[in-house]
Amino acid sequence: KSWAFAALKAEGASRPLAPWLDATLVLNRSNAFGMVPVAGQASRWGLAILNFAVAAALLWLLCRRRLRPPTALGAAFLLAGAAGNAIDRMRWGVVVDFLDLSRLGFRWIFNLADASVDIGIALLLLSIATSRDPGQAPGGAPASEPRP
């Protein structure tokens, strides 16, 4: 993200990285898809706190519960994405997005933390879909069994 600021210099600036990928600097003051109204510092700190709370809850889950591998991996990807975007908000006041796949028809510009969240969600959905034991909590060990 520091590279994106240094190389692109201004919001909206763009440069090609590959035939299918551009770097385009977007400073996201809201959340995914701009669903939260921007209210200045309240948005910045409120979303940063929410991101860190999600990351802390996922860390607790990873440390305290016995999880199936796809569930643990999905939670880890979500944790990384939430923490990455929270760090952006604290450091720069915005989430720095710069990966632009519009040449492939994908209209949103995103960053690696966003991709990490998407991968985490996909892994958790896969874990839920492949969970077969009716006595098992989705993606994990039996619901009443904490990790020793």
mmCIF file of C-alpha atoms in Angstrom:
data_model
loop_
_atom_site.group_PDB
_atom_site.id
_atom_site.type_symbol
_atom_site.label_atom_id
_atom_site.label_comp_id
_atom_site.label_asym_id
_atom_site.label_seq_id
_atom_site.Cartn_x
_atom_site.Cartn_y
_atom_site.Cartn_z
ATOM 1 C CA LYS A 1 0.000 0.000 0.000
ATOM 2 C CA SER A 2 2.945 2.263 0.604
ATOM 3 C CA TRP A 3 4.021 1.397 -2.934
ATOM 4 C CA ALA A 4 0.585 2.419 -4.252
ATOM 5 C CA PHE A 5 0.900 5.843 -2.596
ATOM 6 C CA ALA A 6 4.478 6.311 -3.823
ATOM 7 C CA ALA A 7 3.917 5.083 -7.371
ATOM 8 C CA LEU A 8 0.476 6.541 -8.060
ATOM 9 C CA LYS A 9 0.703 9.732 -5.959
ATOM 10 C CA ALA A 10 -2.923 10.864 -6.385
ATOM 11 C CA GLU A 11 -6.324 9.285 -5.926
ATOM 12 C CA GLY A 12 -7.617 8.053 -9.279
ATOM 13 C CA ALA A 13 -4.129 7.760 -10.800
ATOM 14 C CA SER A 14 -3.556 4.488 -12.624
ATOM 15 C CA ARG A 15 -0.774 2.505 -14.229
ATOM 16 C CA PRO A 16 -0.724 -0.888 -15.957
ATOM 17 C CA LEU A 17 0.907 -3.801 -14.136
ATOM 18 C CA ALA A 18 -0.058 -6.646 -16.482
ATOM 19 C CA PRO A 19 -2.274 -7.005 -19.549
ATOM 20 C CA TRP A 20 -5.179 -7.851 -17.212
ATOM 21 C CA LEU A 21 -4.257 -5.806 -14.099
ATOM 22 C CA ASP A 22 -3.863 -2.098 -13.368
ATOM 23 C CA ALA A 23 -2.891 -0.297 -10.196
ATOM 24 C CA THR A 24 -5.462 2.449 -9.566
ATOM 25 C CA LEU A 25 -5.370 4.388 -6.304
ATOM 26 C CA VAL A 26 -8.705 4.615 -4.485
ATOM 27 C CA LEU A 27 -8.986 5.891 -0.924
ATOM 28 C CA ASN A 28 -11.980 4.128 0.597
ATOM 29 C CA ARG A 29 -13.519 6.069 3.456
ATOM 30 C CA SER A 30 -16.449 3.680 3.857
ATOM 31 C CA ASN A 31 -16.621 -0.112 3.986
ATOM 32 C CA ALA A 32 -17.098 -2.756 1.282
ATOM 33 C CA PHE A 33 -19.095 -1.346 -1.621
ATOM 34 C CA GLY A 34 -19.505 1.983 0.228
ATOM 35 C CA MET A 35 -22.414 0.678 2.313
ATOM 36 C CA VAL A 36 -21.619 2.765 5.436
ATOM 37 C CA PRO A 37 -22.251 6.509 5.152
ATOM 38 C CA VAL A 38 -19.054 8.508 5.572
ATOM 39 C CA ALA A 39 -19.108 10.537 8.789
ATOM 40 C CA GLY A 40 -15.509 11.743 8.967
ATOM 41 C CA GLN A 41 -13.505 10.559 11.956
ATOM 42 C CA ALA A 42 -16.508 8.637 13.339
ATOM 43 C CA SER A 43 -16.437 6.411 10.249
ATOM 44 C CA ARG A 44 -12.679 6.021 10.402
ATOM 45 C CA TRP A 45 -12.473 5.002 14.048
ATOM 46 C CA GLY A 46 -15.810 3.190 14.214
ATOM 47 C CA LEU A 47 -14.894 0.925 11.299
ATOM 48 C CA ALA A 48 -11.338 0.438 12.637
ATOM 49 C CA ILE A 49 -12.721 -0.639 16.027
ATOM 50 C CA LEU A 50 -15.239 -2.945 14.352
ATOM 51 C CA ASN A 51 -12.470 -4.497 12.214
ATOM 52 C CA PHE A 52 -10.257 -5.062 15.254
ATOM 53 C CA ALA A 53 -13.187 -6.532 17.229
ATOM 54 C CA VAL A 54 -13.864 -9.016 14.428
ATOM 55 C CA ALA A 55 -10.152 -9.888 14.258
ATOM 56 C CA ALA A 56 -10.032 -10.397 18.048
ATOM 57 C CA ALA A 57 -13.110 -12.638 18.006
ATOM 58 C CA LEU A 58 -11.615 -14.725 15.210
ATOM 59 C CA LEU A 59 -8.296 -14.986 17.044
ATOM 60 C CA TRP A 60 -10.155 -16.170 20.160
ATOM 61 C CA LEU A 61 -12.012 -18.744 18.048
ATOM 62 C CA LEU A 62 -8.780 -19.996 16.510
ATOM 63 C CA CYS A 63 -7.094 -20.313 19.900
ATOM 64 C CA ARG A 64 -9.970 -21.738 21.926
ATOM 65 C CA ARG A 65 -11.840 -24.079 19.592
ATOM 66 C CA ARG A 66 -10.818 -27.185 17.727
ATOM 67 C CA LEU A 67 -11.691 -26.390 14.112
ATOM 68 C CA ARG A 68 -11.604 -28.373 10.927
ATOM 69 C CA PRO A 69 -8.772 -27.225 8.629
ATOM 70 C CA PRO A 70 -10.952 -25.322 6.109
ATOM 71 C CA THR A 71 -12.733 -23.538 8.972
ATOM 72 C CA ALA A 72 -9.474 -22.588 10.677
ATOM 73 C CA LEU A 73 -7.968 -21.404 7.396
ATOM 74 C CA GLY A 74 -11.102 -19.409 6.554
ATOM 75 C CA ALA A 75 -11.089 -17.754 9.979
ATOM 76 C CA ALA A 76 -7.381 -16.947 9.581
ATOM 77 C CA PHE A 77 -7.972 -15.302 6.192
ATOM 78 C CA LEU A 78 -10.862 -13.267 7.639
ATOM 79 C CA LEU A 79 -8.718 -12.234 10.607
ATOM 80 C CA ALA A 80 -5.908 -11.086 8.311
ATOM 81 C CA GLY A 81 -8.254 -9.090 6.093
ATOM 82 C CA ALA A 82 -10.054 -7.409 8.995
ATOM 83 C CA ALA A 83 -6.761 -6.506 10.681
ATOM 84 C CA GLY A 84 -5.211 -5.266 7.431
ATOM 85 C CA ASN A 85 -8.057 -2.867 6.704
ATOM 86 C CA ALA A 86 -8.157 -1.694 10.341
ATOM 87 C CA ILE A 87 -4.432 -0.902 10.200
ATOM 88 C CA ASP A 88 -5.042 1.137 7.026
ATOM 89 C CA ARG A 89 -7.738 3.169 8.777
ATOM 90 C CA MET A 90 -5.469 3.846 11.744
ATOM 91 C CA ARG A 91 -2.386 4.629 9.665
ATOM 92 C CA TRP A 92 -3.868 6.627 6.781
ATOM 93 C CA GLY A 93 -7.453 7.350 7.809
ATOM 94 C CA VAL A 94 -8.767 5.352 4.835
ATOM 95 C CA VAL A 95 -8.520 1.885 3.347
ATOM 96 C CA VAL A 96 -6.069 1.963 0.462
ATOM 97 C CA ASP A 97 -7.428 0.087 -2.560
ATOM 98 C CA PHE A 98 -5.345 -0.278 -5.693
ATOM 99 C CA LEU A 99 -5.881 -3.632 -7.445
ATOM 100 C CA ASP A 100 -7.917 -2.943 -10.568
ATOM 101 C CA LEU A 101 -9.224 -5.862 -12.644
ATOM 102 C CA SER A 102 -11.609 -3.756 -14.734
ATOM 103 C CA ARG A 103 -10.030 -5.089 -17.946
ATOM 104 C CA LEU A 104 -11.494 -8.459 -16.929
ATOM 105 C CA GLY A 105 -14.893 -6.916 -16.274
ATOM 106 C CA PHE A 106 -14.544 -6.704 -12.472
ATOM 107 C CA ARG A 107 -15.567 -3.142 -11.671
ATOM 108 C CA TRP A 108 -14.432 -2.830 -8.040
ATOM 109 C CA ILE A 109 -10.952 -1.771 -7.010
ATOM 110 C CA PHE A 110 -9.704 -3.644 -3.967
ATOM 111 C CA ASN A 111 -6.641 -4.578 -1.928
ATOM 112 C CA LEU A 112 -5.113 -7.798 -0.598
ATOM 113 C CA ALA A 113 -6.978 -7.510 2.710
ATOM 114 C CA ASP A 114 -10.275 -7.415 0.794
ATOM 115 C CA ALA A 115 -9.218 -10.495 -1.178
ATOM 116 C CA SER A 116 -8.292 -12.190 2.101
ATOM 117 C CA VAL A 117 -11.793 -11.542 3.467
ATOM 118 C CA ASP A 118 -13.362 -12.992 0.308
ATOM 119 C CA ILE A 119 -11.165 -16.101 0.458
ATOM 120 C CA GLY A 120 -12.006 -16.520 4.151
ATOM 121 C CA ILE A 121 -15.743 -16.316 3.471
ATOM 122 C CA ALA A 122 -15.437 -18.844 0.632
ATOM 123 C CA LEU A 123 -13.515 -21.267 2.867
ATOM 124 C CA LEU A 124 -16.049 -20.931 5.690
ATOM 125 C CA LEU A 125 -18.932 -21.553 3.290
ATOM 126 C CA LEU A 126 -17.084 -24.581 1.918
ATOM 127 C CA SER A 127 -16.550 -25.847 5.452
ATOM 128 C CA ILE A 128 -20.231 -25.456 6.292
ATOM 129 C CA ALA A 129 -21.292 -27.118 3.044
ATOM 130 C CA THR A 130 -19.017 -30.108 3.639
ATOM 131 C CA SER A 131 -19.818 -30.558 7.352
ATOM 132 C CA ARG A 132 -21.638 -33.897 7.681
ATOM 133 C CA ASP A 133 -21.977 -34.643 11.392
ATOM 134 C CA PRO A 134 -25.317 -33.273 12.664
ATOM 135 C CA GLY A 135 -23.884 -33.006 16.209
ATOM 136 C CA GLN A 136 -21.043 -30.830 15.015
ATOM 137 C CA ALA A 137 -21.043 -27.056 15.111
ATOM 138 C CA PRO A 138 -20.627 -25.641 11.591
ATOM 139 C CA GLY A 139 -16.989 -26.065 10.652
ATOM 140 C CA GLY A 140 -15.781 -27.274 13.990
ATOM 141 C CA ALA A 141 -15.596 -29.939 16.612
ATOM 142 C CA PRO A 142 -18.681 -30.834 18.652
ATOM 143 C CA ALA A 143 -20.261 -27.616 19.874
ATOM 144 C CA SER A 144 -19.592 -28.346 23.548
ATOM 145 C CA GLU A 145 -15.906 -29.243 23.213
ATOM 146 C CA PRO A 146 -13.511 -26.344 23.840
ATOM 147 C CA ARG A 147 -9.858 -26.684 22.957
ATOM 148 C CA PRO A 148 -7.749 -27.843 25.921
#
